[in-house]
PDB file of C-alpha atoms in Angstrom:
ATOM      1  CA  UNK A   1    -119.965 -11.152  33.180  1.00  0.00           C
ATOM      2  CA  UNK A   2    -117.947  -8.074  32.265  1.00  0.00           C
ATOM      3  CA  UNK A   3    -119.240  -8.022  28.671  1.00  0.00           C
ATOM      4  CA  UNK A   4    -121.643  -5.081  28.095  1.00  0.00           C
ATOM      5  CA  UNK A   5    -125.203  -5.819  26.997  1.00  0.00           C
ATOM      6  CA  UNK A   6    -128.569  -4.082  26.626  1.00  0.00           C
ATOM      7  CA  UNK A   7    -128.996  -4.234  30.385  1.00  0.00           C
ATOM      8  CA  UNK A   8    -125.580  -2.814  31.232  1.00  0.00           C
ATOM      9  CA  UNK A   9    -125.825   0.646  32.801  1.00  0.00           C
ATOM     10  CA  UNK A  10    -123.969   3.510  31.180  1.00  0.00           C
ATOM     11  CA  UNK A  11    -122.713   4.760  34.540  1.00  0.00           C
ATOM     12  CA  UNK A  12    -121.760   2.217  37.197  1.00  0.00           C
ATOM     13  CA  UNK A  13    -123.674   3.778  40.040  1.00  0.00           C
ATOM     14  CA  UNK A  14    -125.513   1.603  42.570  1.00  0.00           C
ATOM     15  CA  UNK A  15    -127.717   4.503  43.608  1.00  0.00           C
ATOM     16  CA  UNK A  16    -129.463   4.540  40.245  1.00  0.00           C
ATOM     17  CA  UNK A  17    -133.217   5.187  40.058  1.00  0.00           C
ATOM     18  CA  UNK A  18    -135.610   2.297  39.328  1.00  0.00           C
ATOM     19  CA  UNK A  19    -136.452   1.301  35.775  1.00  0.00           C
ATOM     20  CA  UNK A  20    -139.491   2.178  33.744  1.00  0.00           C
ATOM     21  CA  UNK A  21    -142.741   0.274  34.298  1.00  0.00           C
ATOM     22  CA  UNK A  22    -141.454  -1.289  37.517  1.00  0.00           C
ATOM     23  CA  UNK A  23    -141.010   1.348  40.183  1.00  0.00           C
ATOM     24  CA  UNK A  24    -140.693  -1.319  42.907  1.00  0.00           C
ATOM     25  CA  UNK A  25    -137.698  -2.948  41.317  1.00  0.00           C
ATOM     26  CA  UNK A  26    -134.508  -2.635  43.299  1.00  0.00           C
ATOM     27  CA  UNK A  27    -131.524  -0.914  41.667  1.00  0.00           C
ATOM     28  CA  UNK A  28    -129.137  -3.358  40.061  1.00  0.00           C
ATOM     29  CA  UNK A  29    -131.703  -6.137  39.784  1.00  0.00           C
ATOM     30  CA  UNK A  30    -132.084  -7.728  36.354  1.00  0.00           C
ATOM     31  CA  UNK A  31    -135.430  -6.644  34.830  1.00  0.00           C
ATOM     32  CA  UNK A  32    -138.101  -9.306  34.486  1.00  0.00           C
ATOM     33  CA  UNK A  33    -138.969  -9.885  30.833  1.00  0.00           C
ATOM     34  CA  UNK A  34    -142.510 -10.858  31.785  1.00  0.00           C
ATOM     35  CA  UNK A  35    -143.156  -7.242  32.783  1.00  0.00           C
ATOM     36  CA  UNK A  36    -142.316  -6.121  29.257  1.00  0.00           C
ATOM     37  CA  UNK A  37    -144.609  -8.798  27.849  1.00  0.00           C
ATOM     38  CA  UNK A  38    -147.511  -7.357  29.838  1.00  0.00           C
ATOM     39  CA  UNK A  39    -146.871  -3.929  28.347  1.00  0.00           C
ATOM     40  CA  UNK A  40    -147.017  -5.248  24.784  1.00  0.00           C
ATOM     41  CA  UNK A  41    -150.176  -7.341  25.156  1.00  0.00           C
ATOM     42  CA  UNK A  42    -152.476  -4.505  24.081  1.00  0.00           C
ATOM     43  CA  UNK A  43    -150.293  -3.320  21.186  1.00  0.00           C
ATOM     44  CA  UNK A  44    -151.231  -3.627  17.529  1.00  0.00           C
ATOM     45  CA  UNK A  45    -148.442  -6.115  16.823  1.00  0.00           C
ATOM     46  CA  UNK A  46    -149.875  -8.493  19.434  1.00  0.00           C
ATOM     47  CA  UNK A  47    -153.291  -8.689  17.764  1.00  0.00           C
ATOM     48  CA  UNK A  48    -154.206 -11.861  15.817  1.00  0.00           C
ATOM     49  CA  UNK A  49    -154.722  -9.938  12.579  1.00  0.00           C
ATOM     50  CA  UNK A  50    -151.436  -8.058  12.787  1.00  0.00           C
ATOM     51  CA  UNK A  51    -149.365  -8.155   9.624  1.00  0.00           C
ATOM     52  CA  UNK A  52    -145.730  -7.460   8.900  1.00  0.00           C
ATOM     53  CA  UNK A  53    -144.127  -9.763  11.455  1.00  0.00           C
ATOM     54  CA  UNK A  54    -145.703 -12.795   9.747  1.00  0.00           C
ATOM     55  CA  UNK A  55    -144.582 -11.903   6.250  1.00  0.00           C
ATOM     56  CA  UNK A  56    -141.161 -13.204   5.373  1.00  0.00           C
ATOM     57  CA  UNK A  57    -139.058 -11.658   2.678  1.00  0.00           C
ATOM     58  CA  UNK A  58    -138.138 -13.501  -0.485  1.00  0.00           C
ATOM     59  CA  UNK A  59    -134.738 -13.350  -2.133  1.00  0.00           C
ATOM     60  CA  UNK A  60    -135.173 -11.243  -5.267  1.00  0.00           C
ATOM     61  CA  UNK A  61    -131.999 -12.693  -6.765  1.00  0.00           C
ATOM     62  CA  UNK A  62    -133.374 -16.228  -6.567  1.00  0.00           C
ATOM     63  CA  UNK A  63    -136.682 -15.069  -8.014  1.00  0.00           C
ATOM     64  CA  UNK A  64    -134.843 -13.427 -10.918  1.00  0.00           C
ATOM     65  CA  UNK A  65    -132.757 -16.544 -11.586  1.00  0.00           C
ATOM     66  CA  UNK A  66    -135.841 -18.747 -11.440  1.00  0.00           C
ATOM     67  CA  UNK A  67    -137.664 -16.456 -13.859  1.00  0.00           C
ATOM     68  CA  UNK A  68    -134.707 -16.497 -16.247  1.00  0.00           C
ATOM     69  CA  UNK A  69    -134.488 -20.305 -16.219  1.00  0.00           C
ATOM     70  CA  UNK A  70    -138.242 -20.687 -16.722  1.00  0.00           C
ATOM     71  CA  UNK A  71    -138.129 -18.195 -19.597  1.00  0.00           C
ATOM     72  CA  UNK A  72    -135.394 -20.164 -21.349  1.00  0.00           C
ATOM     73  CA  UNK A  73    -137.232 -23.434 -20.801  1.00  0.00           C
ATOM     74  CA  UNK A  74    -140.498 -22.056 -22.161  1.00  0.00           C
ATOM     75  CA  UNK A  75    -138.640 -20.606 -25.135  1.00  0.00           C
ATOM     76  CA  UNK A  76    -137.126 -23.979 -25.992  1.00  0.00           C
ATOM     77  CA  UNK A  77    -140.476 -25.721 -25.625  1.00  0.00           C
ATOM     78  CA  UNK A  78    -142.114 -23.091 -27.837  1.00  0.00           C
ATOM     79  CA  UNK A  79    -139.495 -23.479 -30.588  1.00  0.00           C
ATOM     80  CA  UNK A  80    -139.799 -27.291 -30.571  1.00  0.00           C
ATOM     81  CA  UNK A  81    -143.595 -27.143 -30.600  1.00  0.00           C
ATOM     82  CA  UNK A  82    -143.831 -24.637 -33.432  1.00  0.00           C
ATOM     83  CA  UNK A  83    -141.211 -26.566 -35.473  1.00  0.00           C
ATOM     84  CA  UNK A  84    -143.167 -29.796 -35.119  1.00  0.00           C
ATOM     85  CA  UNK A  85    -146.421 -28.099 -36.130  1.00  0.00           C
ATOM     86  CA  UNK A  86    -144.846 -26.510 -39.219  1.00  0.00           C
ATOM     87  CA  UNK A  87    -143.014 -29.689 -40.212  1.00  0.00           C
ATOM     88  CA  UNK A  88    -145.660 -32.343 -39.599  1.00  0.00           C
ATOM     89  CA  UNK A  89    -148.954 -30.620 -40.379  1.00  0.00           C
ATOM     90  CA  UNK A  90    -150.557 -29.104 -43.451  1.00  0.00           C
ATOM     91  CA  UNK A  91    -152.588 -26.635 -41.439  1.00  0.00           C
ATOM     92  CA  UNK A  92    -153.317 -23.450 -43.315  1.00  0.00           C
ATOM     93  CA  UNK A  93    -152.219 -21.173 -40.460  1.00  0.00           C
ATOM     94  CA  UNK A  94    -149.269 -23.236 -39.281  1.00  0.00           C
ATOM     95  CA  UNK A  95    -146.810 -20.386 -39.940  1.00  0.00           C
ATOM     96  CA  UNK A  96    -148.610 -18.263 -37.323  1.00  0.00           C
ATOM     97  CA  UNK A  97    -147.918 -20.808 -34.597  1.00  0.00           C
ATOM     98  CA  UNK A  98    -144.353 -19.612 -33.988  1.00  0.00           C
ATOM     99  CA  UNK A  99    -145.178 -15.903 -33.349  1.00  0.00           C
ATOM    100  CA  UNK A 100    -148.303 -16.942 -31.421  1.00  0.00           C
ATOM    101  CA  UNK A 101    -146.335 -19.142 -29.015  1.00  0.00           C
ATOM    102  CA  UNK A 102    -143.697 -16.416 -28.671  1.00  0.00           C
ATOM    103  CA  UNK A 103    -146.350 -13.880 -27.644  1.00  0.00           C
ATOM    104  CA  UNK A 104    -147.834 -16.340 -25.160  1.00  0.00           C
ATOM    105  CA  UNK A 105    -144.431 -16.995 -23.556  1.00  0.00           C
ATOM    106  CA  UNK A 106    -143.769 -13.244 -23.414  1.00  0.00           C
ATOM    107  CA  UNK A 107    -147.046 -12.722 -21.557  1.00  0.00           C
ATOM    108  CA  UNK A 108    -146.207 -15.439 -19.032  1.00  0.00           C
ATOM    109  CA  UNK A 109    -142.773 -13.937 -18.356  1.00  0.00           C
ATOM    110  CA  UNK A 110    -144.180 -10.422 -18.009  1.00  0.00           C
ATOM    111  CA  UNK A 111    -146.707 -11.580 -15.412  1.00  0.00           C
ATOM    112  CA  UNK A 112    -143.784 -12.690 -13.234  1.00  0.00           C
ATOM    113  CA  UNK A 113    -141.276  -9.991 -14.153  1.00  0.00           C
ATOM    114  CA  UNK A 114    -143.493  -6.986 -13.405  1.00  0.00           C
ATOM    115  CA  UNK A 115    -143.985  -7.873  -9.686  1.00  0.00           C
ATOM    116  CA  UNK A 116    -140.253  -8.539  -9.434  1.00  0.00           C
ATOM    117  CA  UNK A 117    -139.477  -5.085 -10.849  1.00  0.00           C
ATOM    118  CA  UNK A 118    -141.983  -3.485  -8.468  1.00  0.00           C
ATOM    119  CA  UNK A 119    -140.360  -5.161  -5.478  1.00  0.00           C
ATOM    120  CA  UNK A 120    -136.873  -4.047  -6.558  1.00  0.00           C
ATOM    121  CA  UNK A 121    -138.098  -0.494  -7.213  1.00  0.00           C
ATOM    122  CA  UNK A 122    -139.688  -0.353  -3.765  1.00  0.00           C
ATOM    123  CA  UNK A 123    -136.314  -1.150  -2.205  1.00  0.00           C
ATOM    124  CA  UNK A 124    -134.472   1.421  -4.329  1.00  0.00           C
ATOM    125  CA  UNK A 125    -137.048   4.107  -3.481  1.00  0.00           C
ATOM    126  CA  UNK A 126    -136.849   3.208   0.240  1.00  0.00           C
ATOM    127  CA  UNK A 127    -140.598   2.767   0.452  1.00  0.00           C
ATOM    128  CA  UNK A 128    -142.361   1.367   3.511  1.00  0.00           C
ATOM    129  CA  UNK A 129    -142.390  -2.446   3.178  1.00  0.00           C
ATOM    130  CA  UNK A 130    -145.663  -4.096   2.351  1.00  0.00           C
ATOM    131  CA  UNK A 131    -147.638  -5.246   5.380  1.00  0.00           C
ATOM    132  CA  UNK A 132    -146.136  -2.697   7.787  1.00  0.00           C
ATOM    133  CA  UNK A 133    -148.202   0.218   9.092  1.00  0.00           C
ATOM    134  CA  UNK A 134    -146.302   3.290  10.254  1.00  0.00           C
ATOM    135  CA  UNK A 135    -149.367   4.446  12.186  1.00  0.00           C
ATOM    136  CA  UNK A 136    -149.533   1.162  14.122  1.00  0.00           C
ATOM    137  CA  UNK A 137    -145.829   1.283  14.984  1.00  0.00           C
ATOM    138  CA  UNK A 138    -146.073   4.901  16.106  1.00  0.00           C
ATOM    139  CA  UNK A 139    -149.154   4.152  18.200  1.00  0.00           C
ATOM    140  CA  UNK A 140    -147.515   1.171  19.914  1.00  0.00           C
ATOM    141  CA  UNK A 141    -144.351   3.075  20.750  1.00  0.00           C
ATOM    142  CA  UNK A 142    -146.179   6.120  22.107  1.00  0.00           C
ATOM    143  CA  UNK A 143    -148.213   3.857  24.412  1.00  0.00           C
ATOM    144  CA  UNK A 144    -145.053   2.715  26.201  1.00  0.00           C
ATOM    145  CA  UNK A 145    -144.652   4.192  29.709  1.00  0.00           C
ATOM    146  CA  UNK A 146    -142.149   7.031  29.643  1.00  0.00           C
ATOM    147  CA  UNK A 147    -142.667   8.054  26.001  1.00  0.00           C
ATOM    148  CA  UNK A 148    -144.161  11.508  25.461  1.00  0.00           C
ATOM    149  CA  UNK A 149    -144.054  11.399  21.675  1.00  0.00           C
ATOM    150  CA  UNK A 150    -142.217  10.121  18.617  1.00  0.00           C
ATOM    151  CA  UNK A 151    -141.367  11.741  15.316  1.00  0.00           C
ATOM    152  CA  UNK A 152    -139.194  11.230  12.248  1.00  0.00           C
ATOM    153  CA  UNK A 153    -140.182   7.568  12.181  1.00  0.00           C
ATOM    154  CA  UNK A 154    -138.855   6.006   8.975  1.00  0.00           C
ATOM    155  CA  UNK A 155    -139.117   2.338   7.985  1.00  0.00           C
ATOM    156  CA  UNK A 156    -137.610   1.018   4.772  1.00  0.00           C
ATOM    157  CA  UNK A 157    -135.991  -2.052   3.252  1.00  0.00           C
ATOM    158  CA  UNK A 158    -132.224  -2.184   3.099  1.00  0.00           C
ATOM    159  CA  UNK A 159    -132.489  -5.367   1.051  1.00  0.00           C
ATOM    160  CA  UNK A 160    -135.190  -7.822   0.066  1.00  0.00           C
ATOM    161  CA  UNK A 161    -134.863  -9.606   3.426  1.00  0.00           C
ATOM    162  CA  UNK A 162    -133.742  -6.864   5.857  1.00  0.00           C
ATOM    163  CA  UNK A 163    -135.964  -4.076   7.185  1.00  0.00           C
ATOM    164  CA  UNK A 164    -134.498  -1.127   9.078  1.00  0.00           C
ATOM    165  CA  UNK A 165    -135.994   1.802  10.973  1.00  0.00           C
ATOM    166  CA  UNK A 166    -134.980   5.080  12.554  1.00  0.00           C
ATOM    167  CA  UNK A 167    -136.891   7.363  14.910  1.00  0.00           C
ATOM    168  CA  UNK A 168    -136.676  10.188  17.424  1.00  0.00           C
ATOM    169  CA  UNK A 169    -138.244   9.702  20.855  1.00  0.00           C
ATOM    170  CA  UNK A 170    -139.267  12.328  23.384  1.00  0.00           C
ATOM    171  CA  UNK A 171    -139.124  10.864  26.887  1.00  0.00           C
ATOM    172  CA  UNK A 172    -140.349  12.212  30.201  1.00  0.00           C
ATOM    173  CA  UNK A 173    -136.955  12.216  31.935  1.00  0.00           C
ATOM    174  CA  UNK A 174    -133.423  13.390  31.367  1.00  0.00           C
ATOM    175  CA  UNK A 175    -131.345  10.593  29.855  1.00  0.00           C
ATOM    176  CA  UNK A 176    -128.201  11.876  31.543  1.00  0.00           C
ATOM    177  CA  UNK A 177    -127.107  10.608  34.915  1.00  0.00           C
ATOM    178  CA  UNK A 178    -129.688   8.413  36.621  1.00  0.00           C
ATOM    179  CA  UNK A 179    -132.075   8.692  33.650  1.00  0.00           C
ATOM    180  CA  UNK A 180    -129.727   6.709  31.406  1.00  0.00           C
ATOM    181  CA  UNK A 181    -130.747   3.441  33.057  1.00  0.00           C
ATOM    182  CA  UNK A 182    -134.417   4.212  32.437  1.00  0.00           C
ATOM    183  CA  UNK A 183    -133.710   5.106  28.828  1.00  0.00           C
ATOM    184  CA  UNK A 184    -131.886   1.817  28.197  1.00  0.00           C
ATOM    185  CA  UNK A 185    -134.903  -0.098  29.539  1.00  0.00           C
ATOM    186  CA  UNK A 186    -137.252   1.968  27.389  1.00  0.00           C
ATOM    187  CA  UNK A 187    -135.089   1.471  24.292  1.00  0.00           C
ATOM    188  CA  UNK A 188    -135.250  -2.282  24.869  1.00  0.00           C
ATOM    189  CA  UNK A 189    -139.043  -2.094  24.964  1.00  0.00           C
ATOM    190  CA  UNK A 190    -139.105  -0.058  21.749  1.00  0.00           C
ATOM    191  CA  UNK A 191    -136.869  -2.584  19.998  1.00  0.00           C
ATOM    192  CA  UNK A 192    -139.202  -5.369  21.124  1.00  0.00           C
ATOM    193  CA  UNK A 193    -142.090  -3.570  19.397  1.00  0.00           C
ATOM    194  CA  UNK A 194    -140.032  -3.204  16.236  1.00  0.00           C
ATOM    195  CA  UNK A 195    -138.964  -6.858  16.326  1.00  0.00           C
ATOM    196  CA  UNK A 196    -142.618  -7.880  16.384  1.00  0.00           C
ATOM    197  CA  UNK A 197    -143.044  -6.060  13.064  1.00  0.00           C
ATOM    198  CA  UNK A 198    -140.023  -7.805  11.547  1.00  0.00           C
ATOM    199  CA  UNK A 199    -137.669  -4.842  12.045  1.00  0.00           C
ATOM    200  CA  UNK A 200    -134.439  -6.130  13.576  1.00  0.00           C
ATOM    201  CA  UNK A 201    -132.127  -3.197  12.848  1.00  0.00           C
ATOM    202  CA  UNK A 202    -133.076   0.208  14.249  1.00  0.00           C
ATOM    203  CA  UNK A 203    -131.648   3.540  15.309  1.00  0.00           C
ATOM    204  CA  UNK A 204    -133.376   5.215  18.272  1.00  0.00           C
ATOM    205  CA  UNK A 205    -132.495   8.766  19.234  1.00  0.00           C
TER     206      UNK A 205
END
């Protein structure tokens, strides 16, 4: 019970003001999660056609290993095939089979390697992950009660499976003193929006 959590107040004061979006809630009472759910029903991430939260990341290392193994396998098959054609046939153009199969295998590998390189480059350049709309995130957050505006919203991939975000919020109350309890409730609502987009690590200022 003494362990701090998202709902733990910064200052242990029983005379704290009520939380956001529930002015009738008594001080010290645990917020009802269903109230937060009602707030998010009209957000972009709650729509049936919303993307981002439904797209799961793929391990680039496993994709690279798989591509390497497939490349080796295709190379061995190509060598065996071209050797059999040259050895067992009297075809006039049989000596062109080996470079032809090599070019074909190269094309197959490139078709898989280029998307892999693009995905790795996107992570290194800290680009916005595919399927996530900054405008939708910003719109959802600014529609939360108590938020005046948001700026410096950045979303990028820390790895191929982890998405992080940082943002600055302007709220309609002082976060010192009694306002700290309201801010903690609001920050929880903001994190819930981000979680719906697949962002589970965020910094909110």
